[in-house]
mmCIF file of C-alpha atoms in Angstrom:
data_model
loop_
_atom_site.group_PDB
_atom_site.id
_atom_site.type_symbol
_atom_site.label_atom_id
_atom_site.label_comp_id
_atom_site.label_asym_id
_atom_site.label_seq_id
_atom_site.Cartn_x
_atom_site.Cartn_y
_atom_site.Cartn_z
ATOM 1 C CA MET S 1 -0.051 0.083 0.032
ATOM 2 C CA LYS S 2 3.010 2.413 1.094
ATOM 3 C CA TYR S 3 4.462 1.447 -2.632
ATOM 4 C CA LEU S 4 1.253 2.139 -4.434
ATOM 5 C CA LEU S 5 0.636 5.619 -2.519
ATOM 6 C CA THR S 6 4.386 6.584 -3.596
ATOM 7 C CA ILE S 7 3.422 5.863 -7.239
ATOM 8 C CA ILE S 8 0.568 7.818 -7.334
ATOM 9 C CA VAL S 9 2.405 10.547 -5.804
ATOM 10 C CA SER S 10 5.372 10.325 -8.355
ATOM 11 C CA ILE S 11 2.684 10.382 -11.404
ATOM 12 C CA LEU S 12 0.717 13.301 -9.568
ATOM 13 C CA LEU S 13 4.211 15.297 -9.508
ATOM 14 C CA TRP S 14 5.294 14.112 -12.982
ATOM 15 C CA ASN S 15 2.399 15.592 -14.559
ATOM 16 C CA CYS S 16 1.917 18.756 -11.825
ATOM 17 C CA ALA S 17 5.975 19.966 -11.125
ATOM 18 C CA ALA S 18 7.995 21.765 -13.004
ATOM 19 C CA ALA S 19 11.141 19.682 -13.718
ATOM 20 C CA ASP S 20 14.400 21.226 -12.821
ATOM 21 C CA GLU S 21 15.694 19.112 -15.757
ATOM 22 C CA GLU S 22 13.930 17.306 -18.723
ATOM 23 C CA LEU S 23 15.791 14.838 -20.879
ATOM 24 C CA LYS S 24 14.046 12.971 -23.804
ATOM 25 C CA PHE S 25 15.782 9.766 -25.680
ATOM 26 C CA ASP S 26 14.638 7.958 -28.782
ATOM 27 C CA ILE S 27 14.765 4.208 -28.232
ATOM 28 C CA ILE S 28 16.326 3.020 -31.333
ATOM 29 C CA LYS S 29 16.803 -1.084 -32.376
ATOM 30 C CA GLY S 30 18.901 -1.112 -35.657
ATOM 31 C CA LYS S 31 17.576 1.775 -37.562
ATOM 32 C CA LYS S 32 14.563 1.876 -36.506
ATOM 33 C CA THR S 33 13.158 4.207 -33.630
ATOM 34 C CA LEU S 34 10.604 2.127 -31.555
ATOM 35 C CA GLY S 35 9.381 4.677 -28.410
ATOM 36 C CA GLU S 36 10.614 7.767 -26.039
ATOM 37 C CA LEU S 37 12.465 7.807 -22.743
ATOM 38 C CA GLN S 38 11.724 10.582 -20.803
ATOM 39 C CA VAL S 39 14.001 11.758 -17.440
ATOM 40 C CA ALA S 40 13.021 14.482 -15.274
ATOM 41 C CA LYS S 41 14.666 15.698 -12.058
ATOM 42 C CA PHE S 42 12.540 17.627 -9.516
ATOM 43 C CA PRO S 43 13.142 19.748 -6.807
ATOM 44 C CA ASN S 44 11.792 18.778 -3.282
ATOM 45 C CA GLN S 45 11.459 20.203 0.059
ATOM 46 C CA ASN S 46 15.066 18.395 1.114
ATOM 47 C CA GLY S 47 16.508 17.342 -2.224
ATOM 48 C CA PHE S 48 15.177 15.984 -5.245
ATOM 49 C CA ASP S 49 13.271 13.525 -7.067
ATOM 50 C CA ILE S 50 13.936 11.429 -10.562
ATOM 51 C CA HIS S 51 11.220 9.957 -12.591
ATOM 52 C CA ILE S 52 11.989 7.887 -15.478
ATOM 53 C CA GLU S 53 9.294 6.629 -17.904
ATOM 54 C CA SER S 54 9.554 4.700 -21.395
ATOM 55 C CA GLN S 55 7.821 2.720 -23.733
ATOM 56 C CA ILE S 56 8.614 0.794 -26.568
ATOM 57 C CA LYS S 57 6.811 -1.524 -29.179
ATOM 58 C CA PHE S 58 8.539 -4.065 -31.192
ATOM 59 C CA TRP S 59 8.230 -7.208 -33.631
ATOM 60 C CA PHE S 60 9.852 -10.499 -31.706
ATOM 61 C CA PHE S 61 7.557 -13.119 -32.686
ATOM 62 C CA GLY S 62 4.899 -11.268 -32.056
ATOM 63 C CA THR S 63 4.011 -7.569 -31.575
ATOM 64 C CA ARG S 64 5.652 -6.357 -28.050
ATOM 65 C CA ARG S 65 5.114 -3.593 -25.900
ATOM 66 C CA LEU S 66 7.513 -3.041 -23.092
ATOM 67 C CA ILE S 67 6.699 -0.182 -20.113
ATOM 68 C CA TYR S 68 9.365 0.572 -17.856
ATOM 69 C CA SER S 69 9.610 3.350 -15.227
ATOM 70 C CA ILE S 70 12.212 3.978 -11.966
ATOM 71 C CA TYR S 71 11.663 6.671 -9.446
ATOM 72 C CA ASN S 72 13.962 8.434 -7.010
ATOM 73 C CA ASN S 73 13.329 10.127 -3.819
ATOM 74 C CA PHE S 74 16.751 11.879 -2.272
ATOM 75 C CA LYS S 75 17.063 13.755 0.850
ATOM 76 C CA GLU S 76 19.769 15.930 0.448
ATOM 77 C CA SER S 77 22.666 13.752 -0.618
ATOM 78 C CA TYR S 78 20.920 9.948 0.373
ATOM 79 C CA LEU S 79 18.125 7.985 -1.292
ATOM 80 C CA LEU S 80 15.468 7.740 0.645
ATOM 81 C CA THR S 81 12.548 5.647 -1.352
ATOM 82 C CA ALA S 82 12.771 4.228 -4.821
ATOM 83 C CA GLY S 83 11.317 1.860 -6.908
ATOM 84 C CA SER S 84 11.051 0.416 -10.222
ATOM 85 C CA LYS S 85 8.148 -1.551 -12.566
ATOM 86 C CA SER S 86 8.604 -3.102 -15.569
ATOM 87 C CA THR S 87 5.563 -5.001 -17.726
ATOM 88 C CA LEU S 88 5.737 -6.782 -21.026
ATOM 89 C CA ASN S 89 2.311 -6.721 -23.053
ATOM 90 C CA ASP S 90 0.542 -5.639 -19.774
ATOM 91 C CA LYS S 91 2.192 -8.273 -17.612
ATOM 92 C CA THR S 92 4.174 -7.376 -15.050
ATOM 93 C CA ARG S 93 7.480 -8.781 -15.164
ATOM 94 C CA HIS S 94 8.841 -6.971 -12.218
ATOM 95 C CA GLU S 95 8.218 -4.514 -9.629
ATOM 96 C CA THR S 96 10.541 -3.340 -6.646
ATOM 97 C CA SER S 97 10.936 -0.814 -3.783
ATOM 98 C CA ILE S 98 13.505 0.817 -1.565
ATOM 99 C CA THR S 99 12.926 2.463 1.562
ATOM 100 C CA LYS S 100 15.088 3.843 4.118
ATOM 101 C CA GLU S 101 13.869 3.676 7.618
ATOM 102 C CA SER S 102 16.057 5.131 10.946
ATOM 103 C CA ASN S 103 19.463 2.977 9.903
ATOM 104 C CA GLN S 104 18.492 0.583 7.370
ATOM 105 C CA TYR S 105 16.866 0.313 4.036
ATOM 106 C CA THR S 106 13.957 -2.251 3.165
ATOM 107 C CA PHE S 107 13.790 -3.717 -0.171
ATOM 108 C CA LYS S 108 11.347 -5.246 -1.593
ATOM 109 C CA ASP S 109 10.552 -7.524 -4.713
ATOM 110 C CA LEU S 110 7.158 -7.260 -4.937
ATOM 111 C CA HIS S 111 7.164 -9.501 -7.687
ATOM 112 C CA GLU S 112 8.503 -12.338 -6.204
ATOM 113 C CA ASN S 113 7.014 -11.231 -2.944
ATOM 114 C CA GLU S 114 10.212 -11.195 -1.123
ATOM 115 C CA THR S 115 11.510 -8.503 1.224
ATOM 116 C CA HIS S 116 15.239 -7.976 2.643
ATOM 117 C CA PHE S 117 16.679 -5.318 5.392
ATOM 118 C CA CYS S 118 20.405 -3.688 5.347
ATOM 119 C CA ASP S 119 22.050 -2.209 7.265
ATOM 120 C CA THR S 120 24.194 -0.471 4.763
ATOM 121 C CA SER S 121 25.261 3.120 4.162
ATOM 122 C CA ARG S 122 23.657 5.680 2.873
ATOM 123 C CA ILE S 123 22.926 5.025 -0.927
ATOM 124 C CA ARG S 124 23.870 7.887 -2.885
ATOM 125 C CA TYR S 125 24.310 7.154 -6.415
ATOM 126 C CA THR S 126 21.515 5.076 -8.140
ATOM 127 C CA ILE S 127 20.722 3.913 -12.045
ATOM 128 C CA GLY S 128 18.369 7.062 -12.295
ATOM 129 C CA TYR S 129 20.549 9.580 -11.121
ATOM 130 C CA MET S 130 23.506 8.025 -13.635
ATOM 131 C CA TYR S 131 21.126 10.201 -16.553
ATOM 132 C CA PHE S 132 22.185 13.168 -14.645
ATOM 133 C CA LYS S 133 25.915 13.161 -13.045
ATOM 134 C CA GLU S 134 28.564 11.350 -14.611
ATOM 135 C CA PRO S 135 30.069 8.794 -12.943
ATOM 136 C CA THR S 136 33.357 10.362 -12.494
ATOM 137 C CA HIS S 137 35.529 8.822 -9.331
ATOM 138 C CA ILE S 138 32.517 6.565 -8.769
ATOM 139 C CA ASN S 139 33.352 2.667 -8.869
ATOM 140 C CA LYS S 140 29.551 1.276 -8.314
ATOM 141 C CA VAL S 141 25.952 2.594 -8.570
ATOM 142 C CA TYR S 142 22.700 0.784 -6.524
ATOM 143 C CA SER S 143 20.434 -0.803 -8.968
ATOM 144 C CA GLU S 144 16.606 0.045 -8.576
ATOM 145 C CA ARG S 145 15.821 -2.749 -10.829
ATOM 146 C CA TYR S 146 18.317 -5.641 -9.265
ATOM 147 C CA LEU S 147 18.284 -4.222 -5.895
ATOM 148 C CA GLU S 148 22.170 -4.423 -5.447
ATOM 149 C CA TYR S 149 25.164 -2.189 -6.286
ATOM 150 C CA LEU S 150 26.498 -3.392 -10.038
ATOM 151 C CA PRO S 151 29.658 -2.294 -10.854
ATOM 152 C CA ILE S 152 31.058 0.556 -12.856
ATOM 153 C CA GLU S 153 33.631 0.572 -15.404
ATOM 154 C CA LYS S 154 35.347 3.309 -17.279
ATOM 155 C CA VAL S 155 35.742 1.783 -20.737
ATOM 156 C CA GLU S 156 37.076 5.359 -22.348
ATOM 157 C CA GLU S 157 36.488 9.528 -21.624
ATOM 158 C CA HIS S 158 33.297 9.616 -20.872
ATOM 159 C CA ARG S 159 31.786 6.648 -21.608
ATOM 160 C CA TYR S 160 31.078 4.083 -18.758
ATOM 161 C CA LYS S 161 30.123 0.160 -18.653
ATOM 162 C CA ILE S 162 27.849 -1.144 -16.436
ATOM 163 C CA ILE S 163 28.032 -4.700 -15.426
ATOM 164 C CA LEU S 164 24.707 -6.414 -14.556
ATOM 165 C CA PRO S 165 24.129 -9.570 -12.282
ATOM 166 C CA ASN S 166 23.938 -11.664 -15.366
ATOM 167 C CA GLY S 167 27.030 -10.367 -17.308
ATOM 168 C CA THR S 168 25.450 -8.341 -19.560
ATOM 169 C CA LYS S 169 26.805 -5.045 -20.069
ATOM 170 C CA ASN S 170 25.065 -1.399 -20.743
ATOM 171 C CA TYR S 171 26.843 1.685 -21.536
ATOM 172 C CA PHE S 172 26.635 5.171 -20.333
ATOM 173 C CA LYS S 173 27.954 7.743 -22.734
ATOM 174 C CA TYR S 174 27.950 11.692 -21.822
ATOM 175 C CA VAL S 175 28.770 15.439 -22.597
ATOM 176 C CA ASN S 176 29.269 17.968 -19.921
ATOM 177 C CA GLY S 177 28.054 15.369 -17.315
ATOM 178 C CA ILE S 178 24.953 14.350 -18.883
ATOM 179 C CA ALA S 179 23.767 11.376 -20.355
ATOM 180 C CA VAL S 180 23.742 11.404 -24.029
ATOM 181 C CA GLU S 181 23.476 8.095 -25.033
ATOM 182 C CA VAL S 182 22.766 5.182 -23.524
ATOM 183 C CA GLU S 183 23.469 1.191 -24.675
ATOM 184 C CA VAL S 184 20.664 -1.548 -23.260
ATOM 185 C CA ASN S 185 21.513 -5.048 -23.664
ATOM 186 C CA HIS S 186 18.259 -6.399 -23.202
ATOM 187 C CA THR S 187 17.033 -10.271 -23.116
ATOM 188 C CA LEU S 188 15.148 -9.395 -25.977
ATOM 189 C CA ALA S 189 17.167 -7.419 -28.138
ATOM 190 C CA LYS S 190 19.782 -4.191 -27.876
ATOM 191 C CA PHE S 191 18.603 -1.150 -27.580
ATOM 192 C CA TYR S 192 20.040 2.801 -27.740
ATOM 193 C CA PHE S 193 18.651 5.571 -26.000
ATOM 194 C CA LYS S 194 19.808 8.890 -28.198
ATOM 195 C CA LYS S 195 19.289 12.255 -26.350
ATOM 196 C CA LYS S 196 17.310 14.201 -28.451
ATOM 197 C CA ASN S 197 18.568 18.033 -29.335
#
């Protein structure tokens, strides 16, 4: 219920609040544009929120419609709440939530109905945050999807590799500290997110 309320509030904020920063990306597979990714950063009373929404339609042994969302709520410089959800043809593939309470985080995989707790240090860098802040001098990023830290490796100037738990690699490219291109190696296909001008 708490997670549902957070999503509702996030949607209302997405529709009503003025974004501090907003990025739009074309989602490309091969030479075709399949959809759009919207990333927005909103100021809040004690920090900022990040919202990511994407929708992709493509053919893979039938029409596929993949919808993905991430939200982050940062208080000052650390993560307070977060979550992610993806659906394929209206069926939930995964849904997660992260909540900081006192000195620990609660991590929930809502699709698998699993919960675990961790007395971890404050989470300060997430996949959502990667769109707005180049990971210079940062060697790990917290994944809202996988509920764990993922290693970051610099592969060339302003280009970084993230290694997912299954060994798949995604790449982020930056100009002036902002992500301009993301290569996503999905189980179904390879996608490129290219920032619109």
